[in-house]
XYZ file of N, CA and C in Angstrom:
552
model
N 2.689 -55.104 -1.499
C 2.677 -54.227 -2.658
C 1.645 -53.116 -2.488
N 0.456 -53.443 -1.999
C -0.592 -52.450 -1.845
C -0.183 -51.380 -0.847
N 0.497 -51.741 0.218
C 0.905 -50.757 1.213
C 1.937 -49.793 0.661
N 2.842 -50.260 -0.190
C 3.847 -49.368 -0.773
C 3.201 -48.355 -1.703
N 2.087 -48.705 -2.315
C 1.393 -47.796 -3.210
C 0.467 -46.849 -2.455
N 0.231 -47.084 -1.179
C -0.723 -46.287 -0.416
C -0.334 -44.816 -0.369
N 0.922 -44.499 -0.126
C 1.334 -43.103 -0.022
C 1.136 -42.354 -1.335
N 1.716 -42.811 -2.442
C 1.513 -42.061 -3.681
C 0.044 -41.985 -4.086
N -0.696 -43.064 -3.922
C -2.109 -43.046 -4.303
C -2.888 -42.069 -3.440
N -2.646 -42.104 -2.147
C -3.362 -41.190 -1.256
C -3.010 -39.746 -1.558
N -1.723 -39.468 -1.767
C -1.339 -38.089 -2.060
C -1.939 -37.618 -3.369
N -1.983 -38.484 -4.357
C -2.570 -38.090 -5.634
C -4.069 -37.870 -5.498
N -4.734 -38.710 -4.721
C -6.151 -38.495 -4.486
C -6.384 -37.192 -3.739
N -5.547 -36.943 -2.753
C -5.671 -35.731 -1.959
C -5.617 -34.507 -2.848
N -4.747 -34.521 -3.809
C -4.552 -33.346 -4.644
C -5.407 -33.363 -5.898
N -6.341 -34.291 -5.980
C -7.339 -34.231 -7.033
C -6.906 -34.727 -8.385
N -6.138 -35.789 -8.454
C -5.774 -36.332 -9.758
C -6.982 -37.017 -10.360
N -6.760 -37.918 -11.269
C -7.841 -38.519 -12.018
C -8.745 -39.449 -11.250
N -8.627 -39.536 -9.974
C -9.504 -40.414 -9.209
C -10.935 -39.921 -9.316
N -11.846 -40.886 -9.317
C -13.247 -40.497 -9.400
C -13.728 -39.969 -8.060
N -14.777 -39.195 -8.115
C -15.372 -38.659 -6.899
C -15.808 -39.795 -5.985
N -16.346 -40.841 -6.545
C -16.796 -41.970 -5.732
C -15.636 -42.602 -4.984
N -14.472 -42.756 -5.659
C -13.303 -43.320 -4.985
C -12.859 -42.430 -3.842
N -12.832 -41.134 -4.075
C -12.395 -40.206 -3.053
C -13.374 -40.201 -1.886
N -14.664 -40.195 -2.186
C -15.656 -40.194 -1.125
C -15.559 -41.472 -0.314
N -15.302 -42.603 -0.983
C -15.192 -43.870 -0.280
C -14.027 -43.842 0.697
N -12.951 -43.142 0.337
C -11.804 -43.057 1.226
C -12.054 -42.109 2.383
N -13.003 -41.174 2.240
C -13.317 -40.184 3.254
C -12.048 -39.535 3.797
N -11.364 -38.854 2.904
C -10.133 -38.179 3.273
C -10.417 -37.099 4.306
N -9.572 -36.986 5.306
C -9.787 -35.929 6.298
C -9.478 -34.567 5.700
N -10.154 -33.565 6.222
C -9.860 -32.205 5.784
C -8.572 -31.741 6.469
N -8.028 -30.657 5.953
C -6.865 -30.036 6.585
C -7.240 -28.617 6.960
N -6.631 -28.121 7.997
C -6.878 -26.747 8.401
C -6.115 -25.821 7.459
N -6.483 -24.555 7.463
C -5.767 -23.584 6.629
C -4.281 -23.534 6.996
N -3.913 -23.521 8.295
C -2.478 -23.532 8.608
C -1.763 -24.801 8.107
N -2.448 -25.945 8.168
C -1.838 -27.169 7.637
C -1.668 -27.077 6.124
N -2.672 -26.559 5.438
C -2.584 -26.404 3.985
C -1.440 -25.462 3.621
N -1.295 -24.371 4.384
C -0.193 -23.444 4.141
C 1.151 -24.134 4.340
N 1.240 -24.983 5.364
C 2.486 -25.706 5.613
C 2.785 -26.682 4.480
N 1.765 -27.389 3.993
C 1.961 -28.330 2.888
C 2.425 -27.567 1.641
N 1.761 -26.472 1.325
C 2.136 -25.695 0.138
C 3.551 -25.156 0.279
N 3.866 -24.592 1.445
C 5.219 -24.069 1.660
C 6.251 -25.173 1.507
N 5.935 -26.361 1.999
C 6.907 -27.453 1.967
C 7.148 -28.012 0.571
N 6.262 -27.752 -0.372
C 6.456 -28.256 -1.738
C 6.741 -27.141 -2.745
N 6.900 -25.901 -2.276
C 7.175 -24.800 -3.204
C 8.428 -25.001 -4.053
N 9.550 -25.445 -3.498
C 10.736 -25.586 -4.368
C 10.511 -26.548 -5.538
N 9.915 -27.669 -5.249
C 9.669 -28.657 -6.312
C 8.616 -28.144 -7.293
N 7.629 -27.421 -6.786
C 6.583 -26.878 -7.653
C 7.157 -25.822 -8.595
N 8.009 -24.955 -8.076
C 8.651 -23.941 -8.922
C 9.525 -24.625 -9.978
N 10.264 -25.652 -9.582
C 11.085 -26.393 -10.551
C 10.218 -26.991 -11.659
N 9.093 -27.606 -11.272
C 8.194 -28.212 -12.251
C 7.604 -27.152 -13.181
N 7.152 -26.027 -12.602
C 6.608 -24.945 -13.428
C 7.654 -24.424 -14.404
N 8.878 -24.259 -13.918
C 9.956 -23.794 -14.789
C 10.188 -24.732 -15.952
N 10.142 -26.028 -15.691
C 10.327 -27.014 -16.765
C 9.195 -26.974 -17.776
N 7.975 -26.915 -17.269
C 6.808 -26.886 -18.157
C 6.798 -25.621 -19.001
N 7.182 -24.508 -18.391
C 7.054 -23.199 -19.039
C 8.304 -22.738 -19.782
N 9.351 -23.516 -19.754
C 10.617 -23.072 -20.360
C 10.453 -22.621 -21.801
N 9.705 -23.349 -22.593
C 9.536 -22.999 -23.993
C 8.509 -21.916 -24.253
N 7.727 -21.570 -23.235
C 6.649 -20.601 -23.420
C 6.986 -19.220 -22.876
N 8.133 -19.094 -22.220
C 8.516 -17.821 -21.602
C 9.792 -17.285 -22.233
N 9.962 -15.957 -22.210
C 11.215 -15.398 -22.727
C 12.395 -15.811 -21.857
N 13.570 -15.718 -22.414
C 14.783 -16.172 -21.714
C 14.970 -15.510 -20.357
N 14.573 -14.266 -20.184
C 14.774 -13.563 -18.925
C 13.683 -13.770 -17.899
N 12.704 -14.606 -18.171
C 11.594 -14.822 -17.236
C 12.111 -15.422 -15.930
N 11.617 -14.908 -14.842
C 12.055 -15.359 -13.512
C 11.754 -16.834 -13.306
N 10.612 -17.286 -13.782
C 10.231 -18.683 -13.586
C 11.159 -19.639 -14.331
N 11.733 -19.188 -15.435
C 12.681 -20.034 -16.168
C 13.983 -20.188 -15.424
N 14.432 -19.127 -14.767
C 15.690 -19.139 -14.018
C 15.485 -18.422 -12.686
N 14.837 -19.076 -11.732
C 14.627 -18.417 -10.444
C 15.977 -18.081 -9.798
N 16.081 -16.902 -9.192
C 17.340 -16.545 -8.533
C 17.725 -17.591 -7.477
N 19.006 -17.899 -7.435
C 19.496 -18.930 -6.513
C 19.163 -18.591 -5.063
N 19.284 -17.314 -4.682
C 18.995 -16.947 -3.292
C 17.508 -17.110 -2.969
N 16.644 -16.890 -3.951
C 15.214 -17.094 -3.746
C 14.909 -18.575 -3.542
N 15.497 -19.414 -4.383
C 15.255 -20.848 -4.252
C 15.846 -21.380 -2.947
N 16.967 -20.836 -2.523
C 17.538 -21.240 -1.231
C 16.578 -20.879 -0.095
N 15.970 -19.701 -0.190
C 14.984 -19.290 0.828
C 13.767 -20.198 0.789
N 13.296 -20.553 -0.411
C 12.154 -21.462 -0.533
C 12.482 -22.828 0.069
N 13.692 -23.325 -0.192
C 14.072 -24.633 0.358
C 14.186 -24.584 1.874
N 14.752 -23.506 2.409
C 14.872 -23.381 3.865
C 13.490 -23.307 4.513
N 12.586 -22.520 3.934
C 11.227 -22.440 4.491
C 10.472 -23.749 4.297
N 10.737 -24.448 3.196
C 10.091 -25.750 2.975
C 10.496 -26.724 4.073
N 11.777 -26.737 4.404
C 12.247 -27.618 5.480
C 11.647 -27.211 6.821
N 11.544 -25.902 7.069
C 10.984 -25.427 8.336
C 9.491 -25.725 8.440
N 8.775 -25.702 7.314
C 7.335 -25.966 7.314
C 7.018 -27.459 7.370
N 7.994 -28.281 7.070
C 7.745 -29.715 6.951
C 7.138 -30.352 8.210
N 7.576 -30.048 9.429
C 6.946 -30.703 10.585
C 5.425 -30.498 10.645
N 4.955 -29.290 10.364
C 3.509 -29.053 10.366
C 2.841 -29.741 9.174
N 3.483 -29.724 8.035
C 2.935 -30.370 6.840
C 2.925 -31.884 7.001
N 3.962 -32.404 7.620
C 4.100 -33.848 7.787
C 2.914 -34.434 8.529
N 2.452 -33.749 9.547
C 1.294 -34.245 10.291
C 0.065 -34.339 9.417
N -0.178 -33.315 8.600
C -1.346 -33.331 7.717
C -1.210 -34.417 6.657
N -0.044 -34.506 6.037
C 0.172 -35.508 4.988
C 0.054 -36.914 5.573
N 0.620 -37.137 6.749
C 0.541 -38.460 7.385
C -0.903 -38.817 7.728
N -1.665 -37.845 8.199
C -3.072 -38.101 8.544
C -3.868 -38.458 7.294
N -3.610 -37.760 6.200
C -4.325 -38.030 4.954
C -3.895 -39.362 4.355
N -2.601 -39.640 4.395
C -2.076 -40.866 3.787
C -2.447 -42.114 4.577
N -2.742 -41.963 5.859
C -3.138 -43.102 6.673
C -2.002 -43.623 7.521
N -2.348 -44.491 8.478
C -1.344 -44.936 9.449
C -0.173 -45.710 8.847
N -0.419 -46.563 7.856
C 0.692 -47.327 7.281
C 1.660 -46.409 6.548
N 1.141 -45.537 5.702
C 2.001 -44.639 4.945
C 2.570 -43.549 5.829
N 1.836 -43.170 6.866
C 2.311 -42.131 7.771
C 3.648 -42.467 8.388
N 3.900 -43.752 8.617
C 5.178 -44.176 9.184
C 6.338 -43.881 8.230
N 6.058 -43.838 6.939
C 7.093 -43.526 5.945
C 7.417 -42.040 5.883
N 6.576 -41.235 6.514
C 6.707 -39.788 6.382
C 7.391 -39.130 7.560
N 8.212 -39.872 8.252
C 8.919 -39.291 9.387
C 10.288 -38.808 8.942
N 10.712 -37.726 9.525
C 12.052 -37.216 9.264
C 12.128 -36.274 8.084
N 13.212 -35.553 8.053
C 13.437 -34.540 7.027
C 13.593 -35.146 5.634
N 14.056 -36.380 5.543
C 14.270 -37.006 4.235
C 12.964 -37.218 3.475
N 11.845 -37.264 4.173
C 10.560 -37.484 3.509
C 10.060 -36.243 2.773
N 10.500 -35.043 3.171
C 9.994 -33.821 2.542
C 10.258 -33.763 1.040
N 11.486 -33.991 0.581
C 11.699 -33.956 -0.873
C 10.931 -35.064 -1.602
N 10.750 -36.197 -0.957
C 9.974 -37.282 -1.560
C 8.533 -36.840 -1.765
N 7.937 -36.284 -0.724
C 6.556 -35.820 -0.824
C 6.463 -34.682 -1.834
N 7.427 -33.758 -1.798
C 7.440 -32.676 -2.781
C 7.524 -33.206 -4.199
N 8.342 -34.228 -4.388
C 8.482 -34.833 -5.710
C 7.219 -35.529 -6.181
N 6.399 -35.982 -5.241
C 5.122 -36.604 -5.602
C 4.031 -35.569 -5.827
N 4.018 -34.543 -4.995
C 2.933 -33.571 -5.040
C 3.123 -32.531 -6.143
N 4.328 -32.043 -6.350
C 4.553 -30.962 -7.325
C 4.043 -31.317 -8.729
N 4.327 -32.493 -9.266
C 3.805 -32.794 -10.606
C 2.277 -32.811 -10.650
N 1.664 -33.191 -9.548
C 0.205 -33.212 -9.490
C -0.338 -31.789 -9.477
N 0.330 -30.910 -8.754
C -0.111 -29.515 -8.673
C -0.057 -28.860 -10.042
N 0.988 -29.124 -10.810
C 1.180 -28.424 -12.090
C 0.635 -29.195 -13.286
N 0.000 -30.311 -13.071
C -0.435 -31.157 -14.187
C -1.369 -30.457 -15.157
N -2.136 -29.486 -14.707
C -3.090 -28.812 -15.585
C -2.525 -27.540 -16.222
N -1.275 -27.205 -15.932
C -0.687 -25.980 -16.478
C -0.493 -26.143 -17.984
N -1.001 -25.178 -18.699
C -0.861 -25.135 -20.154
C 0.153 -24.052 -20.507
N 0.861 -24.194 -21.620
C 1.825 -23.154 -22.011
C 1.215 -21.749 -22.036
N -0.038 -21.630 -22.407
C -0.690 -20.321 -22.444
C -0.822 -19.708 -21.048
N -0.749 -20.530 -20.006
C -0.859 -20.054 -18.619
C 0.474 -19.561 -18.064
N 1.548 -19.874 -18.722
C 2.874 -19.654 -18.152
C 3.190 -18.196 -17.854
N 2.763 -17.279 -18.702
C 3.032 -15.859 -18.439
C 2.364 -15.421 -17.136
N 1.156 -15.895 -16.887
C 0.459 -15.540 -15.644
C 1.184 -16.131 -14.439
N 1.625 -17.373 -14.535
C 2.364 -17.984 -13.423
C 3.690 -17.262 -13.185
N 4.349 -16.871 -14.266
C 5.600 -16.131 -14.113
C 5.342 -14.796 -13.427
N 4.258 -14.133 -13.774
C 3.920 -12.855 -13.128
C 3.651 -13.057 -11.645
N 2.874 -14.069 -11.297
C 2.593 -14.353 -9.881
C 3.901 -14.613 -9.137
N 4.731 -15.453 -9.707
C 5.990 -15.803 -9.070
C 6.894 -14.578 -8.944
N 6.931 -13.749 -9.971
C 7.747 -12.535 -9.942
C 7.255 -11.577 -8.861
N 5.954 -11.364 -8.792
C 5.388 -10.468 -7.779
C 5.576 -11.007 -6.363
N 5.617 -12.323 -6.216
C 5.730 -12.938 -4.892
C 7.167 -13.019 -4.384
N 8.149 -12.710 -5.218
C 9.552 -12.844 -4.800
C 9.879 -12.180 -3.468
N 9.422 -10.954 -3.206
C 9.801 -10.334 -1.939
C 9.100 -10.938 -0.719
N 8.043 -11.694 -0.948
C 7.279 -12.260 0.164
C 7.973 -13.486 0.747
N 7.844 -13.678 2.050
C 8.278 -14.965 2.603
C 7.426 -16.073 1.975
N 7.991 -17.232 1.735
C 7.225 -18.322 1.135
C 5.937 -18.641 1.883
N 5.945 -18.530 3.204
C 4.724 -18.825 3.958
C 3.627 -17.812 3.638
N 4.003 -16.575 3.294
C 2.996 -15.585 2.897
C 2.401 -15.943 1.542
N 3.243 -16.361 0.608
C 2.738 -16.807 -0.686
C 1.782 -17.980 -0.477
N 2.161 -18.936 0.353
C 1.283 -20.074 0.647
C -0.024 -19.602 1.279
N 0.057 -18.638 2.177
C -1.152 -18.100 2.807
C -2.078 -17.446 1.802
N -1.506 -16.708 0.851
C -2.321 -16.087 -0.194
C -2.994 -17.160 -1.049
N -2.260 -18.199 -1.399
C -2.832 -19.277 -2.204
C -3.965 -19.984 -1.465
N -3.779 -20.227 -0.170
C -4.834 -20.880 0.623
C -6.042 -19.951 0.763
N -5.806 -18.664 0.945
C -6.930 -17.718 1.028
C -7.720 -17.704 -0.290
N -7.017 -17.715 -1.422
C -7.697 -17.765 -2.717
C -8.462 -19.073 -2.870
N -7.877 -20.168 -2.403
C -8.514 -21.477 -2.447
C -9.788 -21.458 -1.609
N -9.723 -20.872 -0.416
C -10.886 -20.782 0.460
C -11.990 -19.976 -0.206
N -11.621 -18.859 -0.810
C -12.590 -18.029 -1.512
C -13.231 -18.797 -2.668
N -12.421 -19.477 -3.454
C -12.946 -20.256 -4.584
C -13.875 -21.363 -4.094
N -13.490 -22.045 -3.010
C -14.345 -23.097 -2.461
C -15.670 -22.530 -1.958
N -15.635 -21.365 -1.315
C -16.885 -20.790 -0.801
C -17.797 -20.380 -1.953
N -17.223 -19.859 -3.016
C -18.035 -19.498 -4.186
C -18.570 -20.740 -4.879
N -17.737 -21.749 -4.974
C -18.154 -22.995 -5.615
C -19.278 -23.631 -4.796
N -19.157 -23.580 -3.487
C -20.184 -24.146 -2.606
C -21.505 -23.421 -2.734
N -21.475 -22.111 -2.904
C -22.699 -21.327 -3.042
C -23.391 -21.595 -4.370
N -22.627 -22.020 -5.379
C -23.192 -22.238 -6.709
C -23.491 -23.697 -6.992
N -23.135 -24.599 -6.087
C -23.243 -26.021 -6.411
C -24.525 -26.630 -5.861
N -24.881 -27.725 -6.495
C -25.991 -28.524 -6.013
C -25.424 -29.584 -5.098
N -26.257 -30.234 -4.278
C -25.716 -31.264 -3.373
C -24.918 -32.338 -4.096
N -25.327 -32.715 -5.298
C -24.603 -33.765 -6.020
C -23.242 -33.281 -6.506
N -23.072 -31.970 -6.709
C -21.809 -31.488 -7.249
C -20.842 -31.006 -6.187
N -21.233 -31.039 -4.921
C -20.338 -30.537 -3.886
C -19.218 -31.508 -3.576
N -19.444 -32.790 -3.794
C -18.378 -33.762 -3.554
C -17.457 -33.751 -4.762
N -16.163 -33.541 -4.511
C -15.194 -33.532 -5.594
C -13.896 -34.086 -5.050
N -13.110 -34.720 -5.926
C -11.847 -35.240 -5.443
C -10.905 -34.099 -5.103
N -9.993 -34.367 -4.203
C -8.984 -33.387 -3.871
C -8.962 -33.064 -2.395
N -7.994 -32.300 -2.049
C -7.803 -31.871 -0.679
C -8.888 -30.882 -0.306
N -9.461 -31.033 0.868
C -10.490 -30.105 1.313
C -10.018 -29.399 2.570
N -10.413 -28.141 2.667
C -10.099 -27.370 3.866
C -11.196 -27.588 4.885
N -10.793 -27.732 6.133
C -11.758 -27.870 7.208
C -12.530 -26.561 7.343
N -13.815 -26.649 7.650
C -14.580 -25.415 7.854
C -13.995 -24.625 9.033
N -14.004 -23.324 8.890
C -13.515 -22.454 9.963
C -14.637 -22.312 10.975
N -14.306 -22.572 12.216
C -15.302 -22.469 13.297
C -15.228 -21.054 13.899
N -16.383 -20.390 14.033
C -16.353 -19.049 14.626
C -16.035 -19.091 16.114
């Protein structure tokens, strides 16, 4: 029973759910590189957009892109998600551990992982945030999904560097996925 729960628990810890900092630190989750993070984000974009659309349906006007993403856009997101999965799979398997990593082989695992990760990504979205998310999604439509993922990872890196400069040693440990330091 514990092994079957390892994958969802590890993925939720990785993405910073309600796990305590002490629990996350005890697990000593490995960091991911920026390219791995981009691959993970790209691989879960279709499910994340679906989740955002569901959460924001009542908060956006009927014509909002996030409420009804164009079919060709979602097809492109799904195709890029499948293409990004091999790179993402390695990172997810490494974070989830050797027992759960065996469950993450093959293309069939991508929608499963997306289905686990997307709700965690959008869990903090409030209806008041929906217009901003719709704007981001609308502006990102012409971009390849990997570019959108790259922008998100770059913003994440910037936020982490600012947070690190403002934090005390006790506050630097936090649950969630961490990016590996960039080596010059």
